[in-house]
GROMACS .gro file of C-alpha atoms in nm:
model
  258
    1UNK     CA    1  -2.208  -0.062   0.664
    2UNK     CA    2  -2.121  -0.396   0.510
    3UNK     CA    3  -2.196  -0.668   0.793
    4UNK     CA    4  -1.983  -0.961   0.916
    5UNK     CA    5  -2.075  -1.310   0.841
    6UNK     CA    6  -2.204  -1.491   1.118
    7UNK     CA    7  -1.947  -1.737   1.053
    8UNK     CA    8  -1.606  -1.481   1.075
    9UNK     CA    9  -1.758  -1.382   1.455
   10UNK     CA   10  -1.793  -1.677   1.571
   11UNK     CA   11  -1.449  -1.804   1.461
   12UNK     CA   12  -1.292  -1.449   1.615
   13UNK     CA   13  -1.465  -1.539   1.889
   14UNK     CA   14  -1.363  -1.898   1.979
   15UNK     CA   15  -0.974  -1.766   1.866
   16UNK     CA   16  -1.015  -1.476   2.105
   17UNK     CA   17  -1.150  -1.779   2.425
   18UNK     CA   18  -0.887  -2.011   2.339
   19UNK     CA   19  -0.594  -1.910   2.147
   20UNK     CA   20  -0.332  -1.707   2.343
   21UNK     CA   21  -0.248  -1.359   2.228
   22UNK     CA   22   0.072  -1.425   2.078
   23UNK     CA   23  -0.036  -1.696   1.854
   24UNK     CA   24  -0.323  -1.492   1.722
   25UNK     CA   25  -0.091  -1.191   1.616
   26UNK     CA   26   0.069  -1.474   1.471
   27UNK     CA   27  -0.201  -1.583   1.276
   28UNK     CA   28  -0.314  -1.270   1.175
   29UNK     CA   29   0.048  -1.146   1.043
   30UNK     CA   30   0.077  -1.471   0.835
   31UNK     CA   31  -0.272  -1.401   0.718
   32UNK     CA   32  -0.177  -1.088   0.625
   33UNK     CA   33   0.141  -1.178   0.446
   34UNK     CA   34  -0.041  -1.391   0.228
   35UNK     CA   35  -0.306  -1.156   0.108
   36UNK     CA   36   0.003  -0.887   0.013
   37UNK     CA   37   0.211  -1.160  -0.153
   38UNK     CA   38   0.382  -1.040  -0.468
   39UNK     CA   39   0.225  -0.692  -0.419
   40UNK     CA   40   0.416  -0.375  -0.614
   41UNK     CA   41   0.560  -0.237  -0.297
   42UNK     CA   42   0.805  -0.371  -0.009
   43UNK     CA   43   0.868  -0.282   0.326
   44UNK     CA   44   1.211  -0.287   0.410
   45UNK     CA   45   1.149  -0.301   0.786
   46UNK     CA   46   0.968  -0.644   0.801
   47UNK     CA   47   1.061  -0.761   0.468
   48UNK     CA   48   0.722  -0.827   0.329
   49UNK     CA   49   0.585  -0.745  -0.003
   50UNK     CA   50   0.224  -0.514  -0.008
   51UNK     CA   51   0.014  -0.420  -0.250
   52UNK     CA   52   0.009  -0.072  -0.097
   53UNK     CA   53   0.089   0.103   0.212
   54UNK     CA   54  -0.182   0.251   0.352
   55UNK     CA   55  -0.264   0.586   0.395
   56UNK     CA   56  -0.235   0.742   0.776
   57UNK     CA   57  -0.260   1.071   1.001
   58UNK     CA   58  -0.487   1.371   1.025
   59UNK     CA   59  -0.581   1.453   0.715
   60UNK     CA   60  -0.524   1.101   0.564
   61UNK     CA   61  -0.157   1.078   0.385
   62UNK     CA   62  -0.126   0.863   0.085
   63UNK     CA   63   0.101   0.583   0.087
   64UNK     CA   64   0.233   0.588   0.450
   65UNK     CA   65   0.142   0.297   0.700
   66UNK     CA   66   0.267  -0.087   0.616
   67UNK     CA   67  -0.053  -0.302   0.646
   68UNK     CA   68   0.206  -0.584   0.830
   69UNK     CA   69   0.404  -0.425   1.084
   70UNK     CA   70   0.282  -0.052   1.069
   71UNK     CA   71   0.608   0.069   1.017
   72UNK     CA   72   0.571   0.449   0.830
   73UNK     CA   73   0.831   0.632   0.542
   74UNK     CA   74   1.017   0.722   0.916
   75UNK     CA   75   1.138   0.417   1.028
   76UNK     CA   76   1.169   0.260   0.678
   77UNK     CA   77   1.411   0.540   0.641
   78UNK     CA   78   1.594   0.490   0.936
   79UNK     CA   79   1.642   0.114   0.879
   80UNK     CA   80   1.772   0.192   0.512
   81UNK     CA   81   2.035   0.440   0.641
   82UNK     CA   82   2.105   0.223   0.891
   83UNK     CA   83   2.165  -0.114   0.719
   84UNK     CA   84   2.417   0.064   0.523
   85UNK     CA   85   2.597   0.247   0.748
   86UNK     CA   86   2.608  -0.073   1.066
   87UNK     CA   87   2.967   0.018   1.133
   88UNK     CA   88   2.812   0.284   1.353
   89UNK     CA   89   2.772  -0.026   1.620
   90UNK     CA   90   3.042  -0.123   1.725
   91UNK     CA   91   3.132  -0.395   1.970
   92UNK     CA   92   3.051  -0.280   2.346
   93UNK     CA   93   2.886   0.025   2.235
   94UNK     CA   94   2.560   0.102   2.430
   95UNK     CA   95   2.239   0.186   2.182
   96UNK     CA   96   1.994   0.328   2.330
   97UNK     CA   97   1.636   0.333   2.140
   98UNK     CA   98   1.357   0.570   2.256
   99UNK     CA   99   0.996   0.498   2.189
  100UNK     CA  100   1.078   0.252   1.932
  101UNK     CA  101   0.819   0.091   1.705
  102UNK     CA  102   0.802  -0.279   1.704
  103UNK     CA  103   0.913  -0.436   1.412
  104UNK     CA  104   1.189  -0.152   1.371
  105UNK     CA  105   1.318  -0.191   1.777
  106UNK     CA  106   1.349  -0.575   1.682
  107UNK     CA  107   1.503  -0.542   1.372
  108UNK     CA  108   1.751  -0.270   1.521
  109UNK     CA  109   1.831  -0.510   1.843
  110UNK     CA  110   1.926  -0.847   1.632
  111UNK     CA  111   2.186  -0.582   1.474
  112UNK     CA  112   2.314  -0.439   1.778
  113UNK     CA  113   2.321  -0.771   1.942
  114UNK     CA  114   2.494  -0.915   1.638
  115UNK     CA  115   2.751  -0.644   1.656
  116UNK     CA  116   2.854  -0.728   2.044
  117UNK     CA  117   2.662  -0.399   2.128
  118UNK     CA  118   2.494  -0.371   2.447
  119UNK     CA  119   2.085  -0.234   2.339
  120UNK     CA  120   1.833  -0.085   2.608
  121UNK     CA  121   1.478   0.080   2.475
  122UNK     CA  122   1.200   0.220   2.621
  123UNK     CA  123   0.890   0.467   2.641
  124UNK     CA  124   0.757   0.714   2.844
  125UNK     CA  125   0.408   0.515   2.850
  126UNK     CA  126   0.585   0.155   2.852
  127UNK     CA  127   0.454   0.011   3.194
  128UNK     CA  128   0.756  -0.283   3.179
  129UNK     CA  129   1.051  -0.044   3.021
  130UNK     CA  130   0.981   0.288   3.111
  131UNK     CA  131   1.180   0.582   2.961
  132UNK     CA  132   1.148   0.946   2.941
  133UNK     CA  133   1.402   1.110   2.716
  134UNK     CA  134   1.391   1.423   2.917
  135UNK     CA  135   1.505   1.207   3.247
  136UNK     CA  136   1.727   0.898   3.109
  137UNK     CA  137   1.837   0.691   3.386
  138UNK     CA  138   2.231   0.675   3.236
  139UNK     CA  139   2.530   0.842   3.353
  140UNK     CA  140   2.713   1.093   3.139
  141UNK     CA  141   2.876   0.989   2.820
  142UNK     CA  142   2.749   0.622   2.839
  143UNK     CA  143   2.549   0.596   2.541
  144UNK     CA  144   2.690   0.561   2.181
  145UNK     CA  145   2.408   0.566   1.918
  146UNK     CA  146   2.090   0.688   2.051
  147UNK     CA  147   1.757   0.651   1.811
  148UNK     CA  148   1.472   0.882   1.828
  149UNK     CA  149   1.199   0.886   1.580
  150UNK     CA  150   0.915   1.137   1.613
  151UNK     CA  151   0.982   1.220   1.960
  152UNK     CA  152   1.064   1.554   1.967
  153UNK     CA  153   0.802   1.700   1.813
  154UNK     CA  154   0.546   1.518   2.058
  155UNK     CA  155   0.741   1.655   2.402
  156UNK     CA  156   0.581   1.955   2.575
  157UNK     CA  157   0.919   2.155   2.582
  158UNK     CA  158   1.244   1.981   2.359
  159UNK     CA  159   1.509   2.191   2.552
  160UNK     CA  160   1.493   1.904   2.814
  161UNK     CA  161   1.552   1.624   2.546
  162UNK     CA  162   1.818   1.776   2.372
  163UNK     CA  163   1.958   1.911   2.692
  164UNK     CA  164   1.963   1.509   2.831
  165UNK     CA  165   2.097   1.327   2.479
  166UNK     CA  166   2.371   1.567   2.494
  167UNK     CA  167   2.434   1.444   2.817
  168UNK     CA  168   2.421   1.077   2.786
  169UNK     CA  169   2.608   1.058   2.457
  170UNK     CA  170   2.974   0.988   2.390
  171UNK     CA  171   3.180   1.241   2.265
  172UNK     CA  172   3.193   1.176   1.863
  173UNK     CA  173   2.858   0.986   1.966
  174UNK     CA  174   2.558   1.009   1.749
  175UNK     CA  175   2.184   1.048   1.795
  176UNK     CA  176   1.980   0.967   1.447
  177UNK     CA  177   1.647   1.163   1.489
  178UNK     CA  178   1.358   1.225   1.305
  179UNK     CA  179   1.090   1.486   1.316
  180UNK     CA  180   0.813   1.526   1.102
  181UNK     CA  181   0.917   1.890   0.881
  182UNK     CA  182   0.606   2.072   0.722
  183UNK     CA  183   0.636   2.229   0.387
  184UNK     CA  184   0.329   2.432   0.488
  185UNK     CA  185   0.515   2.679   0.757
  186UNK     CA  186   0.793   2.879   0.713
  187UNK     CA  187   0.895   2.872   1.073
  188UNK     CA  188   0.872   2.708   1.432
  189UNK     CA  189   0.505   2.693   1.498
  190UNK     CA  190   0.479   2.535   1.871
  191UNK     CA  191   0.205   2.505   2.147
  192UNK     CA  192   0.263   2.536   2.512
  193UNK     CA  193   0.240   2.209   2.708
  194UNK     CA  194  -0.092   2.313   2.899
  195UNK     CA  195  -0.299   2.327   2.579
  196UNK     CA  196  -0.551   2.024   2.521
  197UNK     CA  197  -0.579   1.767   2.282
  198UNK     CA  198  -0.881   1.912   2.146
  199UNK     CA  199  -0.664   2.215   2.031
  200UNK     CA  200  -0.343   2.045   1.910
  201UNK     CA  201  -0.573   1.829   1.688
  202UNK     CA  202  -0.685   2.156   1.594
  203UNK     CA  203  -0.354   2.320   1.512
  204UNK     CA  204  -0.161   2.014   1.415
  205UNK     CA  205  -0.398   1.750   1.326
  206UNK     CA  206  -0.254   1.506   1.598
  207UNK     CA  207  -0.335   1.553   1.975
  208UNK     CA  208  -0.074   1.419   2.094
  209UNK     CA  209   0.206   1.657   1.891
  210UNK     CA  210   0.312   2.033   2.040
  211UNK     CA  211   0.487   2.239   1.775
  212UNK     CA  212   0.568   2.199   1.403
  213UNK     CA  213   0.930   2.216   1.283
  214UNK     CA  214   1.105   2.343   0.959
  215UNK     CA  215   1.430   2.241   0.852
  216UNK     CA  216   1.588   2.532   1.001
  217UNK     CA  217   1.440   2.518   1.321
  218UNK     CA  218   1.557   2.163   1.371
  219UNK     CA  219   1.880   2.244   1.271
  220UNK     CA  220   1.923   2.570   1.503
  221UNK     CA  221   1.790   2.399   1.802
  222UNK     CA  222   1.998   2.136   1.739
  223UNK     CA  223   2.338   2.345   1.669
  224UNK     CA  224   2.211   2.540   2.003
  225UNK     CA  225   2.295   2.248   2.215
  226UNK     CA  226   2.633   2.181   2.078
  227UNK     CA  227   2.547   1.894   1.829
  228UNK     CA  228   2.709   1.909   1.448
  229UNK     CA  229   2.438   1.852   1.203
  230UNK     CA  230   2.404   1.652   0.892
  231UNK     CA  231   2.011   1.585   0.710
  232UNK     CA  232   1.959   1.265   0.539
  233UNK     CA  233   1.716   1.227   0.289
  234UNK     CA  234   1.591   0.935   0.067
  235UNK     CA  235   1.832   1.033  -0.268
  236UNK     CA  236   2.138   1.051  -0.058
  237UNK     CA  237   2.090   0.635   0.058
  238UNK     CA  238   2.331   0.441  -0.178
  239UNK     CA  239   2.035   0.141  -0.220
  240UNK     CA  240   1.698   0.333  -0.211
  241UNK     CA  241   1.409   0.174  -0.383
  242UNK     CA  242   1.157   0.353  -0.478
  243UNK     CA  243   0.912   0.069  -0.349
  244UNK     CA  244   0.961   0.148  -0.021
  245UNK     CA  245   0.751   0.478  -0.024
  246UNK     CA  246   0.986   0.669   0.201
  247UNK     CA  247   0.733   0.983   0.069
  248UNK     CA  248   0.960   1.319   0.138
  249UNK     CA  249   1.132   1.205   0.505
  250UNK     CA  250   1.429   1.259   0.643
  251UNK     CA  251   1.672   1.184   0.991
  252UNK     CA  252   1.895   1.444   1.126
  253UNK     CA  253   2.193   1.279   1.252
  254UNK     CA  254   2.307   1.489   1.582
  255UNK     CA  255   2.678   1.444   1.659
  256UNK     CA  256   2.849   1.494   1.977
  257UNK     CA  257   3.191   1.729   1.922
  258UNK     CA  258   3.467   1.444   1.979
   0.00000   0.00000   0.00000
């Protein structure tokens, strides 16, 4: 194991006595920015060039993780559909983001803000915005564009979730979700909410996921709660670049009948 100059830990150290957090995320991102400068690839979430995206999950996935902001093919995907379709926000709509990731949950709130749109987000394990999609404090029909990436798949049942967005959401209102859909199973493969980590690593290769979707299963759980249906993939984006590395994702957009 290659060791660390005596020099780097003592700097890391005095930064980590003196400098607040904020500044050194600062830092470290600018640091970071420069070392990727001019690279072949681009995220389109933070806007910085990279000389590759590194690779991420259980087994390790090629191509995947920005080394700036972490943002994955998911939310670059989701950011790319939704910089050309923004006339989904409109003014004194209420967005609602679940879960979101940073840089993507920032980028997304300058838009909505920008649009006169009213924007709440939050997570289950967020101590200061708490939000469980399965329980969301709003009343019915309140919510205009919901976002949820890679949520479903991680919930111990997803009747609840669907059961709730339906709920909360407009009629004509739209929910743009994204699940992770394996190639390698031909149908719904799902775990009941008492197993352990140690066996969803097992099955999945992530302890924190419960079931496995396909295309199909997506869409039928989906049409099974009332929601019209429509997949979005990287060819069908009028701007997609290639450098991105949105690998083979995708967003179902759920719509509320009108």
């Amino acid at each position: 194991m290659a060791q660390i100059p005596v020099n780097e830990i003592m700097i890391k150290t005095v930064l980590k006595q003196f400098v607040p957090p904020r500044i050194r995320q600062s830092m470290r991102r600018g640091w970071l920015v420069q070392q990727h400068r001019n690279g072949a690839c681009e995220c389109n979430v933070c806007g910085n060039s990279v000389e590759a995206f590194h690779s991420h999950g259980i087994p390790p996935r090629p191509s995947i993780r920005c080394p700036i902001c972490g943002s994955k093919p998911c939310h670059r995907l989701i950011w790319a559909w939704l910089s050309e379709n923004v006339s989904v926000i409109r003014p004194n709509h209420m967005v609602l983001h679940i879960a979101p990731q940073r840089e993507l949950g920032n980028r997304i709130a300058e838009v909505v803000r920008w649009r006169g749109a009213t924007f709440h987000s939050g997570a289950i394990n967020d101590p200061q915005d708490p939000l469980d999609i399965t329980q969301l404090p709003f009343a019915d029909q309140s919510v205009d564009l919901l976002i949820a990436c890679h949520v479903f798949n991680m919930l111990p049942a997803d009747d609840p979730a669907f059961a709730e967005v339906h709920r909360v959401l407009r009629p004509g209102g739209l929910a743009i979700t994204s699940v992770p859909i394996h190639c390698d199973v031909t149908a719904l493969i799902e775990l009941p909410g008492e197993t352990t980590c140690q066996e969803r690593l097992a099955t999945f290769g992530d302890p924190f996921m419960f079931r496995k979707y396909t295309q199909q299963a997506f869409y039928q759980q989906a049409h099974r709660f009332g929601f019209e249906f429509a997949l979005i993939q990287p060819q069908h984006l009028e701007h997609g670049d290639y450098r991105w590395e949105l690998a083979e994702e995708s967003l179902h957009l759920l719509r509320k009948s009108p």
